[in-house]
XYZ file of C-alpha atoms in Angstrom:
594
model
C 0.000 0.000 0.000
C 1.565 3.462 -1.126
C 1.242 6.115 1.602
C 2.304 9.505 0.625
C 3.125 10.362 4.402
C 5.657 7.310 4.648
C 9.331 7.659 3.764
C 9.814 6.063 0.530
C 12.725 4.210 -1.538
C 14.041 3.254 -5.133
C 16.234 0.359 -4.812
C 17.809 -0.278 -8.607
C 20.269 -2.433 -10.328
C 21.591 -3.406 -13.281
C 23.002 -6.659 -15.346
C 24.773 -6.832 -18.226
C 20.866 -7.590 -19.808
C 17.993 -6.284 -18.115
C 17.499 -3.585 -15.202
C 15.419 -4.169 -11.995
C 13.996 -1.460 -9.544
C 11.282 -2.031 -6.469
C 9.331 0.890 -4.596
C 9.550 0.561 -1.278
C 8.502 2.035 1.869
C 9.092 2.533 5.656
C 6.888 1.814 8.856
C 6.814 3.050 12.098
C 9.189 0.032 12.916
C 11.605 1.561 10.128
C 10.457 -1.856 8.358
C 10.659 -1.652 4.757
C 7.385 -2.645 2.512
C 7.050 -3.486 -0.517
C 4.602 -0.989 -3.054
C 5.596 -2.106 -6.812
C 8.559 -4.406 -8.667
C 9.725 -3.234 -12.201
C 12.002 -5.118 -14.524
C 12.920 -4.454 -18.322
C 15.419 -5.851 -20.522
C 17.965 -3.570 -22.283
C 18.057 -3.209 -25.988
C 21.104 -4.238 -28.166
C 22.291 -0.630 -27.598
C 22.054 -0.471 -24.589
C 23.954 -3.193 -23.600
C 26.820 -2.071 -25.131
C 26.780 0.768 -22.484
C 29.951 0.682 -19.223
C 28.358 -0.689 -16.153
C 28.425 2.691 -14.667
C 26.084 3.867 -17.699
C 23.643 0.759 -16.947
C 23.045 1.577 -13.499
C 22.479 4.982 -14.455
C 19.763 4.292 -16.841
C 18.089 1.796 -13.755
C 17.813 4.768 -11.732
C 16.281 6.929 -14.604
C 14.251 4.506 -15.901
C 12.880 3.901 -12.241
C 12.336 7.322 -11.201
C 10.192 8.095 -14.007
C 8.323 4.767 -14.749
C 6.761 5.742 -10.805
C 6.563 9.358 -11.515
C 3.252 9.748 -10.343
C 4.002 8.808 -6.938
C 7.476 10.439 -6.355
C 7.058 13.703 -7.781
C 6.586 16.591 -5.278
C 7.740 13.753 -2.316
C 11.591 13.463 -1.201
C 12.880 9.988 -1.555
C 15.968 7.955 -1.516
C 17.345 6.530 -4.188
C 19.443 3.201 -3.394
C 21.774 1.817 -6.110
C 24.692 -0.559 -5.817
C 27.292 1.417 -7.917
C 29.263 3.906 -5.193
C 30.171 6.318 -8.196
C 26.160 7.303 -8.571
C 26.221 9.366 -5.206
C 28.311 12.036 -6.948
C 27.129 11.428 -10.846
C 23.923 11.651 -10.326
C 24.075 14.962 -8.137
C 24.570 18.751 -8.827
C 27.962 18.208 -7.642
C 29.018 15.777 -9.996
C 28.128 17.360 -13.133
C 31.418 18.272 -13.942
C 32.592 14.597 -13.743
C 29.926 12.803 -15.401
C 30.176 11.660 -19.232
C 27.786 13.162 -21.611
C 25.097 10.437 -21.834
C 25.355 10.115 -17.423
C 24.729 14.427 -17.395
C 21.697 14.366 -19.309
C 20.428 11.377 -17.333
C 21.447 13.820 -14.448
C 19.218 16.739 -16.127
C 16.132 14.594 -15.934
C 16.215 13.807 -12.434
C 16.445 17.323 -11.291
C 12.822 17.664 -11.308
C 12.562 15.000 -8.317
C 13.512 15.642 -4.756
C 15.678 12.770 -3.765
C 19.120 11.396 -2.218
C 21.406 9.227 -4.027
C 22.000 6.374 -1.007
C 24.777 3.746 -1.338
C 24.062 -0.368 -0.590
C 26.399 -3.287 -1.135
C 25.304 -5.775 -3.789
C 24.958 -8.087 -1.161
C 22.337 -6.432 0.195
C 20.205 -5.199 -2.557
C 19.169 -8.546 -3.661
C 15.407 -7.777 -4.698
C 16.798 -4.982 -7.321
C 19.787 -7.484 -8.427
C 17.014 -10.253 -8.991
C 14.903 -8.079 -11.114
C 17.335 -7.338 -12.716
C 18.659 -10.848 -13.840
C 15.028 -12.033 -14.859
C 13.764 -9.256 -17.069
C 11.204 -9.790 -19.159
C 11.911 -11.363 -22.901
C 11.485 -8.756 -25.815
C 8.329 -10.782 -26.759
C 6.613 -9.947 -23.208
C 8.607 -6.849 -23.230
C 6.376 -5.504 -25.941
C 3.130 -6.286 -24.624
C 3.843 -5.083 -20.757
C 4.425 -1.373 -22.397
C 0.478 -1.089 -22.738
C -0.078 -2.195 -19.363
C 0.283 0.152 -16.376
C 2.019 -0.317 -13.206
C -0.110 -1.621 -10.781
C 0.188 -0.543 -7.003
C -2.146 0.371 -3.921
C -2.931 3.640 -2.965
C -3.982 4.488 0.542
C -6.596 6.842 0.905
C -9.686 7.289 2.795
C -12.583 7.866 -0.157
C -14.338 5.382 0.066
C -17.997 6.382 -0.557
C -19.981 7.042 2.364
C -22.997 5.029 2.975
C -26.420 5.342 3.578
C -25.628 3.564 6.982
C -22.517 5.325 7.873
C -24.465 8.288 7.010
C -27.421 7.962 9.280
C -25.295 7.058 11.676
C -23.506 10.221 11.198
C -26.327 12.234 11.842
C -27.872 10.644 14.910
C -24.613 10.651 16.547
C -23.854 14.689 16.240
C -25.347 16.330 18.708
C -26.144 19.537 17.096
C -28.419 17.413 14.851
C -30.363 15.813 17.805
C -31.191 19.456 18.972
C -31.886 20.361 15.400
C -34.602 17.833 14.784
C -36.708 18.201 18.589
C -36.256 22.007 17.242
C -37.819 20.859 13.775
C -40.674 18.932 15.258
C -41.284 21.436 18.231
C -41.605 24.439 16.022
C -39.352 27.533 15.494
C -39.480 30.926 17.855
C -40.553 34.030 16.459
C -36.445 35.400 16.834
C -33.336 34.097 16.726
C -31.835 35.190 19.884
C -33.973 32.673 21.374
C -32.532 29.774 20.371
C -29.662 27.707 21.166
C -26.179 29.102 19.726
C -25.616 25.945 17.814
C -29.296 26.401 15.790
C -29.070 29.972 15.355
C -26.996 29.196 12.067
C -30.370 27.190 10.537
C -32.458 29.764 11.356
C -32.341 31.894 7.841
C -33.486 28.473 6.401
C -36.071 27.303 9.002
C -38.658 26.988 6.482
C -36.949 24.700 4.679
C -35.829 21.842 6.622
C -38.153 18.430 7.246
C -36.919 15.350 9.246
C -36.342 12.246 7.549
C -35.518 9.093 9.503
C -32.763 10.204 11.376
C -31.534 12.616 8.580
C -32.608 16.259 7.715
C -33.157 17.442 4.624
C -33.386 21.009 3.125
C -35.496 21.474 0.499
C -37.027 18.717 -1.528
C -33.198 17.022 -1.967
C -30.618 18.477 -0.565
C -28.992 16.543 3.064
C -27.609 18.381 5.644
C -23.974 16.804 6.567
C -23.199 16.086 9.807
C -20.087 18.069 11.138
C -17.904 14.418 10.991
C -18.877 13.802 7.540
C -18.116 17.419 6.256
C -14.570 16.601 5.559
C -14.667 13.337 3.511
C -17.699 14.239 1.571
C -15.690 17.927 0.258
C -12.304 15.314 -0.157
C -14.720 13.094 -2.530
C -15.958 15.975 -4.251
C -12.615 16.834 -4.695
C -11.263 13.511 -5.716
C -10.471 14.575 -9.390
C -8.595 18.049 -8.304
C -11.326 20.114 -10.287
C -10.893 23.519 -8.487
C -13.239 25.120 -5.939
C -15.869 26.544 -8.059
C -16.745 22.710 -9.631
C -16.230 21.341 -5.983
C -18.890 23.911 -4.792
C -21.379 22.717 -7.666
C -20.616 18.845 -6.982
C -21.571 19.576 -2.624
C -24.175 21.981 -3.656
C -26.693 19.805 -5.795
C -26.834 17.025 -3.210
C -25.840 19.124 0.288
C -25.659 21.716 2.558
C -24.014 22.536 6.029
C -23.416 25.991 7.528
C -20.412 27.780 6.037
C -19.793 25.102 3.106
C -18.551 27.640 0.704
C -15.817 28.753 3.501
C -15.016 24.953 4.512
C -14.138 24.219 0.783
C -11.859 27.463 0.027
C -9.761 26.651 3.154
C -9.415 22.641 1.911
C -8.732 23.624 -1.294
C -5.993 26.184 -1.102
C -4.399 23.866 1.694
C -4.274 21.018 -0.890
C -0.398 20.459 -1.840
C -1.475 19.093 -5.218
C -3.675 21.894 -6.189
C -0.724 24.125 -5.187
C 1.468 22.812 -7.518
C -0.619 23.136 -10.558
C 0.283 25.296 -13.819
C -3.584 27.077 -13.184
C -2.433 28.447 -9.469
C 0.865 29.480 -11.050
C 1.178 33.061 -11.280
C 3.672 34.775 -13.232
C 4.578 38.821 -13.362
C 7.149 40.646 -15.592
C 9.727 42.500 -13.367
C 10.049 45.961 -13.836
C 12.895 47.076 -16.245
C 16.567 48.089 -14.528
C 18.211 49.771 -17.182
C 22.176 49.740 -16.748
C 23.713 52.728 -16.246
C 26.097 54.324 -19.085
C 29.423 53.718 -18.191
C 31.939 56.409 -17.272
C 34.131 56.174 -20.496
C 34.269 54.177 -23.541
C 35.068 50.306 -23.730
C 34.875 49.913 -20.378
C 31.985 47.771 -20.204
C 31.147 45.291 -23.286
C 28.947 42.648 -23.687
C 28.900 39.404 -26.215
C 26.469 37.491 -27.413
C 26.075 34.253 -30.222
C 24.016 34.009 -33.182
C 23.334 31.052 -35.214
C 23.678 28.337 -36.147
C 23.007 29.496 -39.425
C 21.409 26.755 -41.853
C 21.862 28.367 -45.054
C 25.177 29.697 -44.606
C 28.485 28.782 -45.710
C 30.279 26.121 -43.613
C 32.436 29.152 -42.287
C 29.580 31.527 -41.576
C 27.569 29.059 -39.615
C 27.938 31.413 -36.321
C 28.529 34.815 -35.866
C 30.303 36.073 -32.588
C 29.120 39.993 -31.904
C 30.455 42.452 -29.209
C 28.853 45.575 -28.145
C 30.415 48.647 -25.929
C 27.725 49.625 -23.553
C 28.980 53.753 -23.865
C 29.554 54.228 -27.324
C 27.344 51.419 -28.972
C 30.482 50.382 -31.072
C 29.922 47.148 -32.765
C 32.345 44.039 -33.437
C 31.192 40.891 -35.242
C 32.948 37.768 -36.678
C 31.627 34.781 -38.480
C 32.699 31.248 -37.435
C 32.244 27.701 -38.904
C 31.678 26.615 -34.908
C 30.554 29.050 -31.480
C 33.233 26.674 -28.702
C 35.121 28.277 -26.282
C 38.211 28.549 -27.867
C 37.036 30.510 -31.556
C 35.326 33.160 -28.864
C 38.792 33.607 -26.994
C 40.623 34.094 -30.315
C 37.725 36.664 -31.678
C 38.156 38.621 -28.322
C 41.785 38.216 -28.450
C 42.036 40.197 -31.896
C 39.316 42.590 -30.793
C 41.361 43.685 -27.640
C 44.723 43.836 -29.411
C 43.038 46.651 -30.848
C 40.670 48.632 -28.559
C 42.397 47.338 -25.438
C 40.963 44.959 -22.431
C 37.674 46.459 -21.539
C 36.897 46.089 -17.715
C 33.414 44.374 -17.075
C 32.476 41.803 -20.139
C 28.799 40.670 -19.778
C 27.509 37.464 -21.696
C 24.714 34.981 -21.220
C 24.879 31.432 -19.503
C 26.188 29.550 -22.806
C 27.905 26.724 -21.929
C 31.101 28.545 -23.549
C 30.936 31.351 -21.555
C 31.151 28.860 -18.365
C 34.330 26.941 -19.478
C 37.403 26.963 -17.228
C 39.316 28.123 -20.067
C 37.119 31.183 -20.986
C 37.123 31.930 -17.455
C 40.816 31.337 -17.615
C 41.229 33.525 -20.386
C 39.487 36.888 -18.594
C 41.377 36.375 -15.585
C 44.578 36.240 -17.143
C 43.343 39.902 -18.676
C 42.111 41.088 -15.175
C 38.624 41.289 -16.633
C 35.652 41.167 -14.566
C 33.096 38.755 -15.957
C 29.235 39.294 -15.313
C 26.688 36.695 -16.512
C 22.797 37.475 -17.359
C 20.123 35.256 -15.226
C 19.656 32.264 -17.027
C 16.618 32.200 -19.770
C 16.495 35.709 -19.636
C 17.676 37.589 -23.202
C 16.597 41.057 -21.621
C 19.474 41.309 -18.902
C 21.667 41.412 -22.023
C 19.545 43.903 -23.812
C 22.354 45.836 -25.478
C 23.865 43.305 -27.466
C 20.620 41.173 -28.061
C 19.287 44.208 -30.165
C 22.274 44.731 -32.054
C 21.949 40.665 -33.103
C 18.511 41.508 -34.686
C 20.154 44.124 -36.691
C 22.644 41.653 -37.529
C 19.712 39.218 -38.350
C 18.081 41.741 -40.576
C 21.158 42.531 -42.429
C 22.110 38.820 -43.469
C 18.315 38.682 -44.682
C 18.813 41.763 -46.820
C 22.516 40.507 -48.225
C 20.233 37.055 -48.646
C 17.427 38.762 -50.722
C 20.320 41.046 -53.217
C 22.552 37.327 -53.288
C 25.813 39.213 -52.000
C 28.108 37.237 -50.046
C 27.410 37.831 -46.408
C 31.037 38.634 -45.342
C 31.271 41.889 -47.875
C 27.709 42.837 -47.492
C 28.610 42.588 -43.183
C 31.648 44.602 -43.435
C 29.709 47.512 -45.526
C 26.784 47.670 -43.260
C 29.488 47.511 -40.190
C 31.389 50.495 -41.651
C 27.850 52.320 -41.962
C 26.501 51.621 -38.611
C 29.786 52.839 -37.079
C 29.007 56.079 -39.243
C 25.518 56.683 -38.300
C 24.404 58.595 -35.256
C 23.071 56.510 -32.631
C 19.323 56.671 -31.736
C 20.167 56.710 -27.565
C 23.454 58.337 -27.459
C 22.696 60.650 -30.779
C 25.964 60.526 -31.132
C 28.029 57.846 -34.118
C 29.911 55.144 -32.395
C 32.872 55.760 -34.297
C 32.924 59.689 -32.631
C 32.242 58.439 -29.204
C 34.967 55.391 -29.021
C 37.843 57.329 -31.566
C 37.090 60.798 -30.568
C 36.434 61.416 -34.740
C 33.772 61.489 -37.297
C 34.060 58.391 -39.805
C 35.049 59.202 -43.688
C 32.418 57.331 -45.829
C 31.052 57.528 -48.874
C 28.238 59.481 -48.418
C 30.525 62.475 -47.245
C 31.384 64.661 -49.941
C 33.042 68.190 -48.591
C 34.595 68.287 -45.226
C 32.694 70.635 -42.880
C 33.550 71.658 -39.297
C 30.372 69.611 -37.073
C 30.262 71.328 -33.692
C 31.334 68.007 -31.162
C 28.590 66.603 -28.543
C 29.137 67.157 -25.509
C 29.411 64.591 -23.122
C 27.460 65.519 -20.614
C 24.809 66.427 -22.675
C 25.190 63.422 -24.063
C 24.594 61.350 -20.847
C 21.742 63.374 -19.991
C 19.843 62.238 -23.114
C 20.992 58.389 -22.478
C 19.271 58.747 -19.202
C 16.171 60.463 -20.038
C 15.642 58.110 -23.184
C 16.250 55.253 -20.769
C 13.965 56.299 -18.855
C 11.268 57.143 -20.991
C 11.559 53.237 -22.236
C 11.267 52.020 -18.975
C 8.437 53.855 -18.482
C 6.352 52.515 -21.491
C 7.844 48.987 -21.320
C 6.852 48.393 -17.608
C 3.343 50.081 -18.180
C 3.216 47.619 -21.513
C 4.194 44.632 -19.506
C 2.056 45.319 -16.000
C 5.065 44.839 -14.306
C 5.335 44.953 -10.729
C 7.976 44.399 -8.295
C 9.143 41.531 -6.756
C 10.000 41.202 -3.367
C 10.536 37.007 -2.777
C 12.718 36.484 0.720
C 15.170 34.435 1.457
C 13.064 31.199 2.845
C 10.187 31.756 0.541
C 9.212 28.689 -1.399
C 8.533 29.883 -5.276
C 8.170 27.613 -8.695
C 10.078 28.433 -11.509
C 8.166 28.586 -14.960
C 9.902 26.207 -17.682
C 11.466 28.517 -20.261
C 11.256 25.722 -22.833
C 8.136 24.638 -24.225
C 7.086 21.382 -22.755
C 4.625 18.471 -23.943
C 1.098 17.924 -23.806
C 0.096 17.122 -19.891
C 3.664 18.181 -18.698
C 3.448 20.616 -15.725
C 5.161 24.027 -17.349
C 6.123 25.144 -13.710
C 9.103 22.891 -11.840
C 8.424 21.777 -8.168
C 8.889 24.145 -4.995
C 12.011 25.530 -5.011
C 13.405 27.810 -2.297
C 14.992 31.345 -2.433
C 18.369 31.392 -1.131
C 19.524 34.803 -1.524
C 18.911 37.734 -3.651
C 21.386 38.629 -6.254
C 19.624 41.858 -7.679
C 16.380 43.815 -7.522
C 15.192 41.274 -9.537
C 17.585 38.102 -9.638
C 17.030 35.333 -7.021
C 19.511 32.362 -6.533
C 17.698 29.207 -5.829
C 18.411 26.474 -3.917
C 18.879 24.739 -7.620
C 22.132 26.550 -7.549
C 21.028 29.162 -10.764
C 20.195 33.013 -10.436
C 16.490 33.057 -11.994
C 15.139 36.466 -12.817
C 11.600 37.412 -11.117
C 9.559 36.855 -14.332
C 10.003 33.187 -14.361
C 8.864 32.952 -10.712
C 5.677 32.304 -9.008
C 5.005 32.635 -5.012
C 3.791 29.744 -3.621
C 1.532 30.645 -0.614
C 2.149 29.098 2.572
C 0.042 26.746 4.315
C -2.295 27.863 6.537
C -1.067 27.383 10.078
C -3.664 24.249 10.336
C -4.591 21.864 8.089
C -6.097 19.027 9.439
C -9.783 18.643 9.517
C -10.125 20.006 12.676
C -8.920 23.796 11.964
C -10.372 23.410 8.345
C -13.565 23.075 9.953
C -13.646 25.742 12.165
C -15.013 27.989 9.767
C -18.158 28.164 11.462
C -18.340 28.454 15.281
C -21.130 27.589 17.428
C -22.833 30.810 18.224
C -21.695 32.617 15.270
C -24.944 34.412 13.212
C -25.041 32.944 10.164
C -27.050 35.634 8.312
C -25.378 38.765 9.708
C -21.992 37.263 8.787
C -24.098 37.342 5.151
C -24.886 40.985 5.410
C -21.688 42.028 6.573
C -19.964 40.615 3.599
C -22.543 42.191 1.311
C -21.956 45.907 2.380
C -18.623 45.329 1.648
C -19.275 44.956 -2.334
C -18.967 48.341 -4.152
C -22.953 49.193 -5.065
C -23.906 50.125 -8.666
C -23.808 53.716 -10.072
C -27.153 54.785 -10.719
C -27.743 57.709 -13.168
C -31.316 59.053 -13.297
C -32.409 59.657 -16.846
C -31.656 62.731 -18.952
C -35.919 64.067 -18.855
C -35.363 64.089 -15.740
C -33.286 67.621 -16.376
C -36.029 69.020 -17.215
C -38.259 68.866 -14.205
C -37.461 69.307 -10.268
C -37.499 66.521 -8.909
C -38.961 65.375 -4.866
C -36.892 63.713 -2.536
């Protein structure tokens, strides 16, 4: 029997044909039980994997074949191969071959513990493992589903169990002499505990031991309150199609209040994509730097699929203060072509101090990060899956985009074509700085074509400059955070958020990970997770906290005995904002009473 509250385990192996895994879990008497068994052969590629690889796989393949009862729940994960407990963790990324690190990347959305037992004594997994199924059976188990036991109390509820229900609760044995005895003329005469029936006094008859309300509708008893809202809420619906399931058949005082409180208290409904809210973070535009080429950024485009073998990338570079622009094409975007584009760049203009970039997987080698240190450069990374942080240079890669399209549509080679719109841009006076590139990083106007008598052009000056770069910041701040409803974020270290999937995910797949927690905050809108990555507010939603009591006790508290139902009613009504009323435009025309 599976037990969500229970500690549970993965024990998995692997032979040199088949993998095994069983689901276990723990008693009070730390005695372990068995929920499921799960056994597969491998194919012919797979069994040309290293044993290391094999038992890898067994722990994949087991996590997800029982997804739906170890996602959102911490478990332990038990294989026989001592290498796992660093492989198949965040700290063992580094280490871990290609095919192991993806294996690695699946897992992350489960909460577990990689746990180390001697062969010796993980013989269920090991036999599993050695008697998988034949590719003949193997075929015909994949339409059947795992079979295991849930434990759960919902049952359906009885006529007996009902009945019983209701002449056991003492508020109903008051209720029904009150029924049968007649009503009093006011509600302050009655007991506290009836005063709540009294609005609908009128409506309620005595049947066997059971009241009624209305022609169908049964009044639960306070014990049966819970269960019956958990059965209603079986399927995970939502509270407005719980309501209408409890509403056609039954009543109690407060029922709308009882099922809000269950609802948003149940973890499942929590983690859906529906209670997943999302808000864009306002914009934090960086501030011009004090002098030229101090503070560049670098981005990749491509691959290209129409391009030449050598133009399959291009590698561009951006100065934040004078918008001067550097791009090279590349047959391939590693680590090494960026260092040597960046190495001729800076021969040139110099090493700039603060180089921003993205989370490519280039940009994170030891040898790129090698290559700034050796150049005393300061290196700043975006939050991951967010393009905006890196604004500058992202915007000059559209132009760059747009450009290869036009060279594309004339059929000129894209090198020549770049280099002439390169020389042109450099020219041109910038829309933010209103100022050319070429004036505000060389101190001169460029000589192009287009210039045909040399005239004296008064020089910009600089403060003037920076004055417009603010303001025109500024003013696009404005607009985009009014476009974007943005609001500010203000998650706390502690606070338990979910982190909406950047990439788009399949049909049924949750687009939100599981809870993660905030660890610090790295900006006014950057967060660092416990997953280890800087996420920027926009990709996170606040999960609420549970209410301080969740069992069926607090939950159904909210009615007290005493409490007046119907003024509780009207107090909540004045509280609604009450229509405008015009009076019609005759009415102008005429003085009108009081």
């Amino acid at each position: 029997m599976f037990d969500p509250s229970k500690p549970t385990i993965v024990s998995t192996d692997a032979s040199d044909y088949g993998v095994g895994a069983v689901l276990t879990q723990l008693d009070g008497n730390d005695a372990e039980h068995t929920v499921a068994f799960a056994s597969r052969s491998l194919s012919d590629a797979e069994r040309k994997y290293s044993i290391v690889e094999k038992e890898a796989l067994a722990c994949v393949w087991a996590a997800e074949k029982w997804r739906t009862w170890l996602w959102g729940r911490k478990f332990l994960l038990r294989t026989d191969h001592q290498a796992l407990t660093t492989l198949l963790t965040t700290k063992g990324n580094n280490r871990a071959g290609l095919r192991i690190a993806r294996w690695s990347a699946r897992l992350l959305e489960f909460d577990y513990e990689v746990e180390y037992r001697t062969g010796s004594l993980n013989h269920v997994a090991d036999c599993l493992s050695r008697l998988p199924l034949s590719e003949t059976d193997m075929a015909c188990a994949e339409d059947v589903e795992s079979v295991a036991a849930i434990l759960t109390d919902l049952s359906a509820v009885s006529e007996d169990d009902f009945q019983s229900g209701c002449k056991d609760c003492p508020v109903f044995t008051k209720l029904r002499v009150q029924i049968q005895k007649g009503w009093p003329a006011r509600k302050t005469s009655l007991d506290p505990d009836l005063q709540p029936y009294f609005p609908i006094r009128h409506e309620l008859a005595v049947l066997n031991e059971c009241i009624i309300r209305g022609t169908h509708r049964l009044l639960v008893p306070e014990s049966l309150q819970k269960k019956l809202t958990d059965i209603a809420h079986e399927t995970h619906q939502g509270i407005v199609r719980t309501k209408q399931r409890l509403r056609e058949m039954y009543w109690w005082p407060k029922m709308d209040c009882h099922i809000e409180t269950l609802i948003k208290n149940c973890a499942t409904c929590r983690q859906n994509d529906k209670s997943a809210v999302t808000h864009d973070a306002p914009l934090q535009p960086i501030p011009l730097p004090a002098a030229a080429w101090e503070k560049v950024s670098v981005d990749i485009i491509g691959p290209f699929e129409i391009a030449p073998s050598d133009c399959r990338f291009a590698i561009t570079l951006v100065d934040y203060f004078s918008k001067w622009p550097e791009v090279a094409f590349a047959p391939r975007a590693d680590a090494a072509t960026i260092i040597q584009f960046l190495s001729v760049v800076f021969s040139r203009e110099g090493n700039p101090k603060t180089l921003i970039s993205d989370n490519g997987s280039q940009f994170l080698s030891a040898e790129f990060t090698d290559f700034l240190k050796s150049r005393g450069i300061q290196h700043l990374r975006s939050s991951v899956y967010y393009p905006r942080a890196n604004g500058e240079v992202e915007r000059f890669s559209r132009c760059i985009k747009d450009c290869l399209q036009t060279a594309s549509i004339q059929g000129q080679p894209w090198k020549s074509f770049l280099r002439t719109y390169l020389m042109d841009y450099r020219a041109t006076l910038h829309s933010t700085t209103g100022v050319s590139p070429s004036e505000l990083l060389h101190g001169r106007r460029m000589r192009t074509k287009l210039q045909v008598m040399d005239i004296p052009v008064p020089q910009t000056e600089r403060h003037t400059m920076c004055e417009r770069v603010k303001n025109k910041q500024m003013k696009m701040k404005e607009y985009t955070d009014a476009r974007r409803h943005a609001k500010p974020s203000n998650f706390q270290p502690g606070d338990k958020v979910r982190v909406r999937k950047p990439w788009k995910v399949k049909k049924g797949e949750l687009k939100f990970s599981k809870p993660r927690t905030v660890m610090t905050r790295k900006g006014p809108n950057t967060y660092l997770l416990d997953d280890g990555r800087t996420w920027n507010a926009s990709h996170l939603s606040a999960l609420s906290e549970l209410n301080a009591g969740t069992d069926s006790d607090t939950t159904m508290d909210c009615h007290k005995p005493g409490t007046d139902l119907a003024s509780n009613s009207e107090s909540d009504s004045r509280l609604r904002p009450t229509r405008m009323r015009n009076p019609p435009c005759w009415t102008q025309d005429f003085v009108m009473g009081k």
